[in-house]
């Protein structure tokens, strides 16, 4: 083996590196839970590693122990469930972004996820990053948490004390913060299959393809045929705050029968001022983000009602 | 630093190897430092530049975002392996990269090639927009990308049996 200039002989490299840590590969969900219980706060789960490994390499995270759950195949894949309730999709937390994108069940029954997942990072990252990892990581600029919220998903979580189900509306709490308690693992997400008349709408603005969005919008809606009005709509914005945000005031305008169709979009765009108070950062001011949110609402409403772009 | 090391067995470019690694070591360092496979380049080491893109179990991945311990049992192919195996897609791409001046310093090239190989395996005749979208995760500081898009398009046409323009 040749020794390489600028690289240490042990082959551990001397560039951007994680701090020393230990590693355990969980052989089952029970094994992962036992490891979490035994090691407490010193342990961190690793799934696809596509958010965690960058943080390790930059030493923004330095856990003593990594518990690898990426090989728990029981937590992987998409199933259509019909027993015990209304028909729904069960998406395993270890399902990779690329698998979500290729799944015919997702395309048919949860087309919003199908539309959105192509906007997540780049192909090589989608080949490893997982659905559950994205939700648990809860990056406010992420597409999939916003979709999970728009679809009214239910998060199935297991801890050593047992299992519980958390509604998406209660799951995303803040910046990288979810309702997951220490020692808990997100195992699957359930989403109702697309009901009659419902359609997906999705758009985001990023400086480059694959970048985290400056502003994004995921919507799940039931347009009223022939009108510019919705029987129901859940417009969820991302990258406009610490967590994905349902624009309730705009949704009211979009469903209100007392408002004239000709005024509706404009009034809904105005109403976003009540829903959103976006943060400013070097990429965009607060006012610019609010403006872009209004532009996206126009585009997504146009998608949903099937008319050419209105801005 | 590395208090404990762990045995990792993986198949790299057709050869099985077992290495003792510290869990914090990423796959790119294992490939470069231990196996001398320096075709896998390291730019950013946090997933942004794409220079370290390799194939793991048949799909592209960032070698800097996979810990070597996570690749126990995996089948890894690097640009050297694809070249030695005379992979026809890679070969067409290499020829087109030369013909269309799609590299200058060459730093981004191994990652660009791996990314383009996967694209052409999935989509034999991608549009220029699809090529641009696919290589959006691979930075090139020299070429301005046009030549790379030209080269990937040229390789796709040649693989489809058409003589490129
Ligand atoms: C260059 C680059 C660009 C990216 N661009 C985007 C983008 O545009 N949009 C986007 O959404 N994402 C983007 N990502 C992130 C990517 O989507 C990640 O795959 C995803 O955020 C995390 O999934 P993972 O499986 O890799 O999780 P990991 O990195 O393994 O884990 C992330 C966190 O979640 C926890 N965790 C993981 N799984 C579980 C579980 N089942 N239960 C409980 N906790 C769990 C881990 O402990 C860790 O804290 C990008 C990443 C990179 C490197
Ligand atoms: S070195 Fe891996 S993506 Fe830049
Ligand atoms: S040729 Fe120099 S970085 Fe692409």
PDB file of C-alpha atoms and ligand atoms in Angstrom, chain A residues 44-54 69 93-94 97 119-122 125 128-130 132-134 136-137 141-144 180 184-187 210-213, chain B residues 46-48 62 65, ligand 1:
ATOM      1  CA  UNK A  44     -27.071   8.374  18.486  1.00  0.00           C
ATOM      2  CA  UNK A  45     -28.962   6.392  15.867  1.00  0.00           C
ATOM      3  CA  UNK A  46     -27.569   6.333  12.354  1.00  0.00           C
ATOM      4  CA  UNK A  47     -29.823   5.496   9.414  1.00  0.00           C
ATOM      5  CA  UNK A  48     -28.691   6.647   5.958  1.00  0.00           C
ATOM      6  CA  UNK A  49     -26.062   8.887   7.532  1.00  0.00           C
ATOM      7  CA  UNK A  50     -26.659  11.613   4.937  1.00  0.00           C
ATOM      8  CA  UNK A  51     -27.291  14.280   7.571  1.00  0.00           C
ATOM      9  CA  UNK A  52     -25.447  12.724  10.473  1.00  0.00           C
ATOM     10  CA  UNK A  53     -22.114  11.919   8.787  1.00  0.00           C
ATOM     11  CA  UNK A  54     -21.638  15.498   7.518  1.00  0.00           C
ATOM     12  CA  UNK A  69     -30.325   0.837  12.251  1.00  0.00           C
ATOM     13  CA  UNK A  93     -38.644   4.516   8.266  1.00  0.00           C
ATOM     14  CA  UNK A  94     -35.620   2.900   6.574  1.00  0.00           C
ATOM     15  CA  UNK A  97     -35.432   8.414  -0.793  1.00  0.00           C
ATOM     16  CA  UNK A 119     -36.234  17.706  -4.998  1.00  0.00           C
ATOM     17  CA  UNK A 120     -34.397  16.139  -2.041  1.00  0.00           C
ATOM     18  CA  UNK A 121     -30.631  16.481  -2.490  1.00  0.00           C
ATOM     19  CA  UNK A 122     -28.945  14.609  -5.364  1.00  0.00           C
ATOM     20  CA  UNK A 125     -27.618  11.088  -1.519  1.00  0.00           C
ATOM     21  CA  UNK A 128     -28.778   6.257   0.948  1.00  0.00           C
ATOM     22  CA  UNK A 129     -30.843   8.851   2.837  1.00  0.00           C
ATOM     23  CA  UNK A 130     -34.003   7.486   4.455  1.00  0.00           C
ATOM     24  CA  UNK A 132     -37.490   8.243   8.599  1.00  0.00           C
ATOM     25  CA  UNK A 133     -34.100   9.922   8.883  1.00  0.00           C
ATOM     26  CA  UNK A 134     -35.376  13.000   7.083  1.00  0.00           C
ATOM     27  CA  UNK A 136     -36.437  12.632  12.538  1.00  0.00           C
ATOM     28  CA  UNK A 137     -33.776  15.121  11.486  1.00  0.00           C
ATOM     29  CA  UNK A 141     -35.822  23.378   4.820  1.00  0.00           C
ATOM     30  CA  UNK A 142     -36.619  19.711   4.133  1.00  0.00           C
ATOM     31  CA  UNK A 143     -39.313  18.674   1.688  1.00  0.00           C
ATOM     32  CA  UNK A 144     -40.501  15.433   3.258  1.00  0.00           C
ATOM     33  CA  UNK A 180     -39.419  11.799  19.625  1.00  0.00           C
ATOM     34  CA  UNK A 184     -37.451   6.210  20.848  1.00  0.00           C
ATOM     35  CA  UNK A 185     -37.180   5.086  17.235  1.00  0.00           C
ATOM     36  CA  UNK A 186     -39.426   6.185  14.386  1.00  0.00           C
ATOM     37  CA  UNK A 187     -40.353   2.867  12.746  1.00  0.00           C
ATOM     38  CA  UNK A 210     -30.754  19.786  -5.238  1.00  0.00           C
ATOM     39  CA  UNK A 211     -30.006  22.613  -2.824  1.00  0.00           C
ATOM     40  CA  UNK A 212     -32.140  23.091   0.217  1.00  0.00           C
ATOM     41  CA  UNK A 213     -35.071  25.321  -0.743  1.00  0.00           C
TER      42      UNK A 213
ATOM     43  CA  UNK B  46     -19.412  16.682   3.875  1.00  0.00           C
ATOM     44  CA  UNK B  47     -21.386  15.526   0.906  1.00  0.00           C
ATOM     45  CA  UNK B  48     -21.572  18.690  -1.134  1.00  0.00           C
ATOM     46  CA  UNK B  62     -20.804   9.700  -1.449  1.00  0.00           C
ATOM     47  CA  UNK B  65     -20.744  10.124   3.887  1.00  0.00           C
TER      48      UNK B  65
HETATM   49  C1  LIG C   1     -25.281  17.751   0.087  1.00  0.00           C
HETATM   50  C2  LIG C   1     -26.588  17.382   0.734  1.00  0.00           C
HETATM   51  C3  LIG C   1     -27.753  17.962   0.295  1.00  0.00           C
HETATM   52  C4  LIG C   1     -28.978  17.651   0.893  1.00  0.00           C
HETATM   53  N1  LIG C   1     -30.091  18.249   0.424  1.00  0.00           N
HETATM   54  C5  LIG C   1     -31.276  17.970   0.997  1.00  0.00           C
HETATM   55  C6  LIG C   1     -32.473  18.590   0.544  1.00  0.00           C
HETATM   56  O1  LIG C   1     -32.474  19.372  -0.417  1.00  0.00           O
HETATM   57  N2  LIG C   1     -33.624  18.294   1.196  1.00  0.00           N
HETATM   58  C7  LIG C   1     -33.659  17.411   2.243  1.00  0.00           C
HETATM   59  O2  LIG C   1     -34.731  17.162   2.794  1.00  0.00           O
HETATM   60  N3  LIG C   1     -32.556  16.792   2.679  1.00  0.00           N
HETATM   61  C8  LIG C   1     -31.372  17.047   2.082  1.00  0.00           C
HETATM   62  N4  LIG C   1     -30.257  16.404   2.556  1.00  0.00           N
HETATM   63  C9  LIG C   1     -30.365  15.477   3.722  1.00  0.00           C
HETATM   64  C10 LIG C   1     -30.824  14.094   3.327  1.00  0.00           C
HETATM   65  O3  LIG C   1     -32.144  14.123   2.830  1.00  0.00           O
HETATM   66  C11 LIG C   1     -30.783  13.093   4.489  1.00  0.00           C
HETATM   67  O4  LIG C   1     -30.877  11.847   3.897  1.00  0.00           O
HETATM   68  C12 LIG C   1     -31.876  13.130   5.516  1.00  0.00           C
HETATM   69  O5  LIG C   1     -32.050  14.405   6.037  1.00  0.00           O
HETATM   70  C13 LIG C   1     -31.543  12.256   6.725  1.00  0.00           C
HETATM   71  O6  LIG C   1     -31.792  10.922   6.472  1.00  0.00           O
HETATM   72  P1  LIG C   1     -30.710   9.811   6.845  1.00  0.00           P
HETATM   73  O7  LIG C   1     -31.375   8.494   6.717  1.00  0.00           O
HETATM   74  O8  LIG C   1     -29.505  10.017   6.047  1.00  0.00           O
HETATM   75  O9  LIG C   1     -30.485  10.103   8.411  1.00  0.00           O
HETATM   76  P2  LIG C   1     -29.166  10.143   9.304  1.00  0.00           P
HETATM   77  O10 LIG C   1     -28.217  11.129   8.782  1.00  0.00           O
HETATM   78  O11 LIG C   1     -28.673   8.760   9.514  1.00  0.00           O
HETATM   79  O12 LIG C   1     -29.813  10.658  10.673  1.00  0.00           O
HETATM   80  C14 LIG C   1     -30.262  11.985  10.827  1.00  0.00           C
HETATM   81  C15 LIG C   1     -30.780  12.167  12.257  1.00  0.00           C
HETATM   82  O13 LIG C   1     -32.010  11.477  12.454  1.00  0.00           O
HETATM   83  C16 LIG C   1     -31.895  10.495  13.494  1.00  0.00           C
HETATM   84  N5  LIG C   1     -32.637   9.318  13.010  1.00  0.00           N
HETATM   85  C17 LIG C   1     -32.469   8.709  11.796  1.00  0.00           C
HETATM   86  N6  LIG C   1     -33.368   7.724  11.646  1.00  0.00           N
HETATM   87  C18 LIG C   1     -34.127   7.706  12.782  1.00  0.00           C
HETATM   88  C19 LIG C   1     -35.242   6.915  13.207  1.00  0.00           C
HETATM   89  N7  LIG C   1     -35.749   5.965  12.419  1.00  0.00           N
HETATM   90  N8  LIG C   1     -35.763   7.164  14.431  1.00  0.00           N
HETATM   91  C20 LIG C   1     -35.262   8.152  15.217  1.00  0.00           C
HETATM   92  N9  LIG C   1     -34.219   8.933  14.865  1.00  0.00           N
HETATM   93  C21 LIG C   1     -33.661   8.712  13.657  1.00  0.00           C
HETATM   94  C22 LIG C   1     -30.408  10.268  13.674  1.00  0.00           C
HETATM   95  O14 LIG C   1     -30.117   9.906  14.990  1.00  0.00           O
HETATM   96  C23 LIG C   1     -29.834  11.632  13.324  1.00  0.00           C
HETATM   97  O15 LIG C   1     -29.914  12.481  14.421  1.00  0.00           O
HETATM   98  C24 LIG C   1     -29.019  16.691   1.967  1.00  0.00           C
HETATM   99  C25 LIG C   1     -27.856  16.083   2.401  1.00  0.00           C
HETATM  100  C26 LIG C   1     -26.630  16.422   1.804  1.00  0.00           C
HETATM  101  C27 LIG C   1     -25.388  15.771   2.307  1.00  0.00           C
END
